[in-house]
Short mmCIF file of C-alpha atoms in Angstrom, two decimals:
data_model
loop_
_atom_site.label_atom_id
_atom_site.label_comp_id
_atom_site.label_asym_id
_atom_site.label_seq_id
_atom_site.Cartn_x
_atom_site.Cartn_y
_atom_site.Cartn_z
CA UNK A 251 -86.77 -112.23 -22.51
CA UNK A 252 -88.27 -115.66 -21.86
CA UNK A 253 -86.81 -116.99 -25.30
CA UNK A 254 -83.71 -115.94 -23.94
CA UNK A 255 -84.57 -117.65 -20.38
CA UNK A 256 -85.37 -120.65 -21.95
CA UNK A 257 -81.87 -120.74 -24.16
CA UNK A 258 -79.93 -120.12 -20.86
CA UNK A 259 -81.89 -122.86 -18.73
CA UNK A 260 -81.49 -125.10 -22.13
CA UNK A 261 -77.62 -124.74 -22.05
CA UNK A 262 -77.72 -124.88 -18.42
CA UNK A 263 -79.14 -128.30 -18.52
CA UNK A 264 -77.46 -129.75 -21.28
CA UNK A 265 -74.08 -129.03 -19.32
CA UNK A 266 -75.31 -130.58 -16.35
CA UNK A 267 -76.34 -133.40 -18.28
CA UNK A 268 -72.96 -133.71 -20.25
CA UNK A 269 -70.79 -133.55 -16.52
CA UNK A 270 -73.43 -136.24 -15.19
CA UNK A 271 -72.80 -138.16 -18.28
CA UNK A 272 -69.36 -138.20 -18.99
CA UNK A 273 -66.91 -137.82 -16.50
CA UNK A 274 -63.81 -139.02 -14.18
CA UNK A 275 -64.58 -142.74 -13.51
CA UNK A 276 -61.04 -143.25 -11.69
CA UNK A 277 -57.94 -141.45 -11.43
CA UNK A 278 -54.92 -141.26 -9.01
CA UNK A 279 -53.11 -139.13 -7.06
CA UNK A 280 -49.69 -139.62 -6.20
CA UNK A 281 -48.89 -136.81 -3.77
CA UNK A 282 -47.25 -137.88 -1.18
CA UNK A 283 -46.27 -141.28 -1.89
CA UNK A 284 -43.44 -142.81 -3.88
CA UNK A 285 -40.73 -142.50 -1.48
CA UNK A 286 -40.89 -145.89 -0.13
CA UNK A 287 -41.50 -149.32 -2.14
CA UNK A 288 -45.45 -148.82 -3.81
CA UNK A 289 -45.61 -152.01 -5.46
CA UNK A 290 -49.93 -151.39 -6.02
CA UNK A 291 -52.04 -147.86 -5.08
CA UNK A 292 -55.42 -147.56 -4.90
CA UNK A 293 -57.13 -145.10 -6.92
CA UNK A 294 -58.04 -141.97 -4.84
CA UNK A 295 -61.55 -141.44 -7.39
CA UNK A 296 -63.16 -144.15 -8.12
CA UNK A 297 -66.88 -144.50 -9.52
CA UNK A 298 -68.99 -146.13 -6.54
CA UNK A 299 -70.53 -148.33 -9.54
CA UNK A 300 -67.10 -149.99 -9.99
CA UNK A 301 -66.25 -152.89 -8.74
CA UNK A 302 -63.90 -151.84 -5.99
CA UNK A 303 -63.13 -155.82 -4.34
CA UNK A 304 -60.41 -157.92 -5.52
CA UNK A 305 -58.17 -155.42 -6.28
CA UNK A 306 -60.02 -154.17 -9.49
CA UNK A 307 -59.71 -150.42 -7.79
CA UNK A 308 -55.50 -150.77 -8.13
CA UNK A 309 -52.52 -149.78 -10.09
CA UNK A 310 -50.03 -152.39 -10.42
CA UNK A 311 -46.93 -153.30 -12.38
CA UNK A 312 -45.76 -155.97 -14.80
CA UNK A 313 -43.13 -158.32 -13.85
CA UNK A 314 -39.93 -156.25 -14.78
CA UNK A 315 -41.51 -152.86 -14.20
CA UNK A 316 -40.37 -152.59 -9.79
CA UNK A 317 -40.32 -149.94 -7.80
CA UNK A 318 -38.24 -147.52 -7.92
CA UNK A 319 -37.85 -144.26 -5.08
CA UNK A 320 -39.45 -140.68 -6.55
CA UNK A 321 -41.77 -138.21 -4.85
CA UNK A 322 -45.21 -138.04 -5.32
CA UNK A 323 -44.83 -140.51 -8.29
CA UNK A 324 -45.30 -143.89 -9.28
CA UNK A 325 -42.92 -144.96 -11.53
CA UNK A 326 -40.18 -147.70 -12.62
CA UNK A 327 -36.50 -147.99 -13.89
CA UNK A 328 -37.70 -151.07 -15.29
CA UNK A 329 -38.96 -149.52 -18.59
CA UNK A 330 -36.22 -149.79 -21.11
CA UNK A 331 -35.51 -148.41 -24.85
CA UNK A 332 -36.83 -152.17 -26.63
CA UNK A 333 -39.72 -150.27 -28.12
CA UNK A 334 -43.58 -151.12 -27.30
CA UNK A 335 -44.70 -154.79 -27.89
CA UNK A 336 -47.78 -156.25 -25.51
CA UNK A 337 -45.64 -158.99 -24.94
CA UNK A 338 -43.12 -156.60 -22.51
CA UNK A 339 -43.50 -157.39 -19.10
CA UNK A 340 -42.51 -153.79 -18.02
CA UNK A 341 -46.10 -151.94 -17.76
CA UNK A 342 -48.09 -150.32 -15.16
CA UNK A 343 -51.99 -151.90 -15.13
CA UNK A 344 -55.46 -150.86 -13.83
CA UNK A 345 -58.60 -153.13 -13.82
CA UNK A 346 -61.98 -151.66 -13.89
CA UNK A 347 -65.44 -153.73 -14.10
CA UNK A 348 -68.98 -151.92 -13.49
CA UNK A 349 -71.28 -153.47 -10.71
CA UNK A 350 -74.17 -156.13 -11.33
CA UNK A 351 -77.28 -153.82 -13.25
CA UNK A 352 -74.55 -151.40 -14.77
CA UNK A 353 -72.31 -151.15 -18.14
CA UNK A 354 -69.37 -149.38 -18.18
CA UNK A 355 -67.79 -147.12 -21.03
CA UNK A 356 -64.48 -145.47 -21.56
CA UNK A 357 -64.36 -142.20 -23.13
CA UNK A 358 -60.39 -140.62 -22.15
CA UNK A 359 -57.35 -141.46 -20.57
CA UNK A 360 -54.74 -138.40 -19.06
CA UNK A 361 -51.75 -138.52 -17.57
CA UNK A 362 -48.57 -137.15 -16.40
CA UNK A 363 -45.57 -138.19 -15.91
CA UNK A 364 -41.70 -137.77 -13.97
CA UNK A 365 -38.62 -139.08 -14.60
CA UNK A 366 -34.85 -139.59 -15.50
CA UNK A 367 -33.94 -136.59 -17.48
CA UNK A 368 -32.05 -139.04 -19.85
CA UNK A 369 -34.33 -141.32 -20.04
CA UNK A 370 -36.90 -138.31 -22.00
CA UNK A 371 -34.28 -136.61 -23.72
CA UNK A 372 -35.21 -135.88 -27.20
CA UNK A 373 -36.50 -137.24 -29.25
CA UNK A 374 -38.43 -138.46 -25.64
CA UNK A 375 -40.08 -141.32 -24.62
CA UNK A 376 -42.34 -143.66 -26.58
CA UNK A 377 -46.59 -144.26 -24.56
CA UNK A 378 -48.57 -146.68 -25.58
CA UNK A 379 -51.64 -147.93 -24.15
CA UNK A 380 -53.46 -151.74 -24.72
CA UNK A 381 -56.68 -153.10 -23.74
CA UNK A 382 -57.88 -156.49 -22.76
CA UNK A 383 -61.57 -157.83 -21.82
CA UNK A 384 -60.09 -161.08 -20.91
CA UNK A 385 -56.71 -160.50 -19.08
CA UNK A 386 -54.65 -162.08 -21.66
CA UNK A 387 -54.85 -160.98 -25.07
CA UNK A 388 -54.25 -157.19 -25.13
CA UNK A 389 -54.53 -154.53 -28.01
CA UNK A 390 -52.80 -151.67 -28.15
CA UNK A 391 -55.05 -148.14 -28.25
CA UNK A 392 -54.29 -146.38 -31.62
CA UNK A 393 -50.44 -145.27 -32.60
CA UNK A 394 -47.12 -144.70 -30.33
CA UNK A 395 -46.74 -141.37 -29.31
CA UNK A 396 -42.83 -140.18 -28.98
CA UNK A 397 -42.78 -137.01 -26.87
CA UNK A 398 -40.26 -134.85 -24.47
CA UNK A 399 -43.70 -133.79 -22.70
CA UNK A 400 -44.35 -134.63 -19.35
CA UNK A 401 -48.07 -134.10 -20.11
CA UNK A 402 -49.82 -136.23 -22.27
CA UNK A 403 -51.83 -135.39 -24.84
CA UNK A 404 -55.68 -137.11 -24.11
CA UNK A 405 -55.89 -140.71 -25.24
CA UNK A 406 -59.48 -140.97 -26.94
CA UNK A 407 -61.09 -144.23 -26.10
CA UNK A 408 -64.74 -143.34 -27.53
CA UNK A 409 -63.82 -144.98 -30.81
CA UNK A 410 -62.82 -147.85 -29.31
CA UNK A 411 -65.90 -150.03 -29.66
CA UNK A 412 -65.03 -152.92 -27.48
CA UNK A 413 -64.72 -150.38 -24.49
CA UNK A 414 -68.04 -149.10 -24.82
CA UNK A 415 -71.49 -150.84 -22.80
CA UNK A 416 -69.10 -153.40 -21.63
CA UNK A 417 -71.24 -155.40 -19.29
CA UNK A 418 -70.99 -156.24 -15.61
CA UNK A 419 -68.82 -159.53 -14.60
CA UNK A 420 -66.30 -158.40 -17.73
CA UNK A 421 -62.99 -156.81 -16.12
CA UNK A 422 -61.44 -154.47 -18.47
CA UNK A 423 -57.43 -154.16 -18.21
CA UNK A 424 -55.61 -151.01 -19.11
CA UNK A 425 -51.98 -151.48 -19.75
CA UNK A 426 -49.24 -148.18 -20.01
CA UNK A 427 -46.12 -149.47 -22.08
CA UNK A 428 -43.04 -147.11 -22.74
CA UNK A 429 -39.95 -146.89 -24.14
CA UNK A 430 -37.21 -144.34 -23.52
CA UNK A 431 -33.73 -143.40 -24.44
CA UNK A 432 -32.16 -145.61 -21.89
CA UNK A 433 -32.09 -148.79 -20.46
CA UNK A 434 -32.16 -147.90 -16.76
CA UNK A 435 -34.13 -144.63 -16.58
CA UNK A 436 -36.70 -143.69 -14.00
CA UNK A 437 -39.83 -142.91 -15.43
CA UNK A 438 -43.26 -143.09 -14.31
CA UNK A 439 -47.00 -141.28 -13.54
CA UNK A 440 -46.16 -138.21 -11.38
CA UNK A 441 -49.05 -136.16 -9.28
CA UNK A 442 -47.73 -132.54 -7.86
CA UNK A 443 -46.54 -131.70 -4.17
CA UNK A 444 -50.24 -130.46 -3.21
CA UNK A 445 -52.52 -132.59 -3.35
CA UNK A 446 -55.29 -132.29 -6.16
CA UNK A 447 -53.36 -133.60 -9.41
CA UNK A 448 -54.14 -136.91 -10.97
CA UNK A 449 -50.72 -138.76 -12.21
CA UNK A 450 -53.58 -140.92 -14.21
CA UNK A 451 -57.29 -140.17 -14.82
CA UNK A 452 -60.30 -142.32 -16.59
CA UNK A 453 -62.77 -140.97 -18.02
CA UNK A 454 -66.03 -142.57 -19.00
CA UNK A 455 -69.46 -143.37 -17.58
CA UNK A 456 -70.94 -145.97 -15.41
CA UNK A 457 -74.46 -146.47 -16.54
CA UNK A 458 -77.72 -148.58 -15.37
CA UNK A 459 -77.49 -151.47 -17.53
CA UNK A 460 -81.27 -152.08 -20.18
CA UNK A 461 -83.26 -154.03 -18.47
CA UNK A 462 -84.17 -157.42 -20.68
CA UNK A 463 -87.07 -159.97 -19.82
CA UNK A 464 -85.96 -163.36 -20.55
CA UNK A 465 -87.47 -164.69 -23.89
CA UNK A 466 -89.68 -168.11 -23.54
CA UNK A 467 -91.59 -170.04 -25.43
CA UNK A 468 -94.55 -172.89 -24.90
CA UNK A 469 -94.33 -176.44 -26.18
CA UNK A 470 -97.08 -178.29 -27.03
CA UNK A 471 -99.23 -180.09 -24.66
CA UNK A 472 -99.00 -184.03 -25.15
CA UNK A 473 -100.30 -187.14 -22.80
CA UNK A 474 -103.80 -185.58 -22.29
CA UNK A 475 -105.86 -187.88 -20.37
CA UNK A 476 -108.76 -187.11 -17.80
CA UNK A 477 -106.58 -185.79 -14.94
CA UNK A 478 -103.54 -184.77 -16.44
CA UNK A 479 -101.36 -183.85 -19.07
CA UNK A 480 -97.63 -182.97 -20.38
CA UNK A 481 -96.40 -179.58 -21.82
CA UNK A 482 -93.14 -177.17 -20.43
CA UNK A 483 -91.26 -174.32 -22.54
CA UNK A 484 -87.74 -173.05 -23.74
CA UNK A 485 -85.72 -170.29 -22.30
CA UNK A 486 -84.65 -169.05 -25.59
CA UNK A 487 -82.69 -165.66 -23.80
CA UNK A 488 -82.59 -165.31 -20.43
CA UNK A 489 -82.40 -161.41 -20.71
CA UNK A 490 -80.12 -159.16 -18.89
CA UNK A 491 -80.28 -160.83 -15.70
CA UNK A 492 -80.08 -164.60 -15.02
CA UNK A 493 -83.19 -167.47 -14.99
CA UNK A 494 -83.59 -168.29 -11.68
CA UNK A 495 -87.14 -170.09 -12.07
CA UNK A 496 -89.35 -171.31 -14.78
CA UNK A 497 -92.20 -173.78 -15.79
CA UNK A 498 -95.59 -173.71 -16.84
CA UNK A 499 -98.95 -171.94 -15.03
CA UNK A 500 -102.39 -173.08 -16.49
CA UNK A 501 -105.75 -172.18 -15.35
CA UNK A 502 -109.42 -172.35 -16.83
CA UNK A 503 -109.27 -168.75 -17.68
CA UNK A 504 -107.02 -167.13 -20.19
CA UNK A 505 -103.15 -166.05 -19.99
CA UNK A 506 -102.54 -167.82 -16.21
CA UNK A 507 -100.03 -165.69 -14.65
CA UNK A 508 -98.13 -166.56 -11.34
CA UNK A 509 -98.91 -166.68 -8.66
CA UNK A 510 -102.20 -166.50 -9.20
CA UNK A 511 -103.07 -170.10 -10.75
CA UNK A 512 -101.26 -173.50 -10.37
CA UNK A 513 -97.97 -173.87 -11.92
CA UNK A 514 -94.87 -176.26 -11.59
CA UNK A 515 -91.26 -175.37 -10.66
CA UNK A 516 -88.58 -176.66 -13.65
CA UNK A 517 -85.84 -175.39 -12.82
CA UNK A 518 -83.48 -172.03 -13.99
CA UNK A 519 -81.22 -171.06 -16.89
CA UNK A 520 -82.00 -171.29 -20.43
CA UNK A 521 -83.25 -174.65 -22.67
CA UNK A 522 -86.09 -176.41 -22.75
CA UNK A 523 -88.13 -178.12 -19.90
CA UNK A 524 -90.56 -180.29 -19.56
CA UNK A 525 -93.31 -180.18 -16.88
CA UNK A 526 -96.50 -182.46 -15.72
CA UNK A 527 -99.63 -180.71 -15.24
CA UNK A 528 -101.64 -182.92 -12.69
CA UNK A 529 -104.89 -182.52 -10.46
CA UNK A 530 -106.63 -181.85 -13.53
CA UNK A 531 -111.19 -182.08 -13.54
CA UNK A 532 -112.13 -184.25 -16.47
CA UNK A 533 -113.75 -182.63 -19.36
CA UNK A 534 -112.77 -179.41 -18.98
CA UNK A 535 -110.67 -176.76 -21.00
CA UNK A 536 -107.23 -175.70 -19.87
CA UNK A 537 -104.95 -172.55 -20.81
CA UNK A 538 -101.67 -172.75 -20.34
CA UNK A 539 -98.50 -170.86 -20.88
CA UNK A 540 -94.63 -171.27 -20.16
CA UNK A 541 -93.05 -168.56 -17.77
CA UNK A 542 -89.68 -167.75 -17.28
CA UNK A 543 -88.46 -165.29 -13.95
CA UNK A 544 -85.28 -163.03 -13.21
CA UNK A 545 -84.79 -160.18 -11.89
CA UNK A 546 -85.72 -158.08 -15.10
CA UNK A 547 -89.38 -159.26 -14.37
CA UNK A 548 -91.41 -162.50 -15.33
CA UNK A 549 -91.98 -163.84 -19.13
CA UNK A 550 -94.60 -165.95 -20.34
CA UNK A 551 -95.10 -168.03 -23.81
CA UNK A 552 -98.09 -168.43 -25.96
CA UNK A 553 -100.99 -169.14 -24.26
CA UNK A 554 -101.96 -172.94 -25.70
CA UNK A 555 -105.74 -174.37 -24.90
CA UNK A 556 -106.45 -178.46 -24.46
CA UNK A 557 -109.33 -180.22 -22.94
CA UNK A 558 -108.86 -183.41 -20.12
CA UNK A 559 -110.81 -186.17 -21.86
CA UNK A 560 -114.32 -186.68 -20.53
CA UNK A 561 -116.82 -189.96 -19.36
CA UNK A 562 -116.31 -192.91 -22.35
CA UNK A 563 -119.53 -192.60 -24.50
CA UNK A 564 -121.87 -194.99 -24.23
CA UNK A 565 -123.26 -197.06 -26.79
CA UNK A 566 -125.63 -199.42 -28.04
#
């Protein structure tokens, strides 16, 4: 009985853990719209580690794909029978970009869909999705499907590798292209009368990004004299998170760590730096190290060891 516990509580977990994982990141439901113009909608399930500003949480439509009236839809006569090219300008687009600390990953697309009955007559209409990580160059998401369906069958996006741990501050663009058995044919995502059906859903995960120290290393130490002396570092990777200071902490005792001995302030970002150690006691041994600080924490170089020059020697 407790082997069999254990299985259930295993499974139980493992579910919980896959519907955590892996789930609707956005999706959008028409119901009750469409009957006056909708040239944008915003999505009505939206991840709350998306970036929702700017618009990024919107449907919208290329140039040539306008409104057109339907129920509970959003949809287009401007979708014609020219075939699927990413250089159409009739397409409906979404934007979706994963908050500062997170990564973002796309795992399914679904979607229904309304329209002209003679615009889907057999042998149907022709779906297509592209992507794009940089707004402009777009690549379309496996083969065209041609279907009389109104429900389409899942687009798989978990082989896609440029849509997986796509970091924060890159926007990725989802474009729907179609082509149908007329030129003038409504056709578009449709959601049902009652609220509760997506026209479009995203699946996928938003996910805390790794966090990375910056990398740094410590230059040599030049210009020793009795008082001072000349050494600094390079920011070879600033991590997952940007430099925002960095210079050099010394001490008498080993591996100096700020704040706790003197250091200097050099500046952020990556490269190399130089920095003046001053205030130094004559004749004395130093340690000193580079350090580098973002948000993933604080990174120091190899600790390096000189000595201020001491009293001249006397002689005879």
């Amino acid at each position: 009985m407790k082997k069999i516990g254990l299985l259930y509580l295993s499974v139980f977990v493992l579910l919980c853990f896959s519907n955590i994982t892996w789930g609707q990141i956005a999706a959008w439901d028409f119901t009750g719209v469409g009957t006056t113009s909708l040239p944008t909608y915003a999505a009505t399930t939206f991840n709350s580690n998306l970036v929702s500003s700017s618009s990024l949480n919107l449907i919208t439509r290329g140039s040539t794909a306008a409104w057109s009236t339907a129920g509970n839809s959003f949809r287009t006569v401007g979708f014609k029978n020219e075939g699927i090219s990413t250089s159409n300008t009739d397409y409906f687009q979404i934007t979706l970009q994963a908050n500062t600390g997170y990564t973002l990953s796309l795992s399914t697309i679904d979607a229904k869909f309304g329209g002209t009955a003679t615009f889907y007559a057999s042998p149907g209409v022709t779906s297509q999705f592209a992507y794009s990580l940089n707004g402009t160059t777009f690549t379309l998401i496996g083969s065209p499907v041609q279907s009389t369906s109104l429900t389409m069958g899942q687009v798989n996006l978990a082989g896609v590798s440029a849509l997986q741990s796509v970091a924060a501050g890159t926007t990725v663009t989802l474009r729907y292209y179609a082509s149908g058995q007329t030129i003038t044919g409504g056709w578009g995502f449709l959601s049902a009368a009652t609220a509760g059906t997506n026209g479009l859903a995203i699946g996928g995960t938003v996910t805390l990004a790794s966090v990375t120290p910056p990398t740094v290393t410590t230059t040599a130490v030049t210009g020793i004299t009795s008082i001072a002396a000349s050494s600094g570092g390079n920011v070879t990777d600033q991590g997952s998170a940007s430099v925002t200071a960095r210079g050099v902490v010394w001490s008498t005792s080993a591996s100096p760590t700020v704040p706790s001995a003197n250091s200097t302030s050099n500046g952020s970002g990556s490269g190399v730096f130089t920095s003046s150690i001053t205030g130094l006691t004559m004749g004395t041994l130093y340690h000193v190290r580079a350090y580098a600080t973002s948000t993933a924490g604080t990174s120091y170089g190899a600790d390096v060891q000189f000595t201020t020059l001491g009293p001249p020697t006397l002689t005879t």
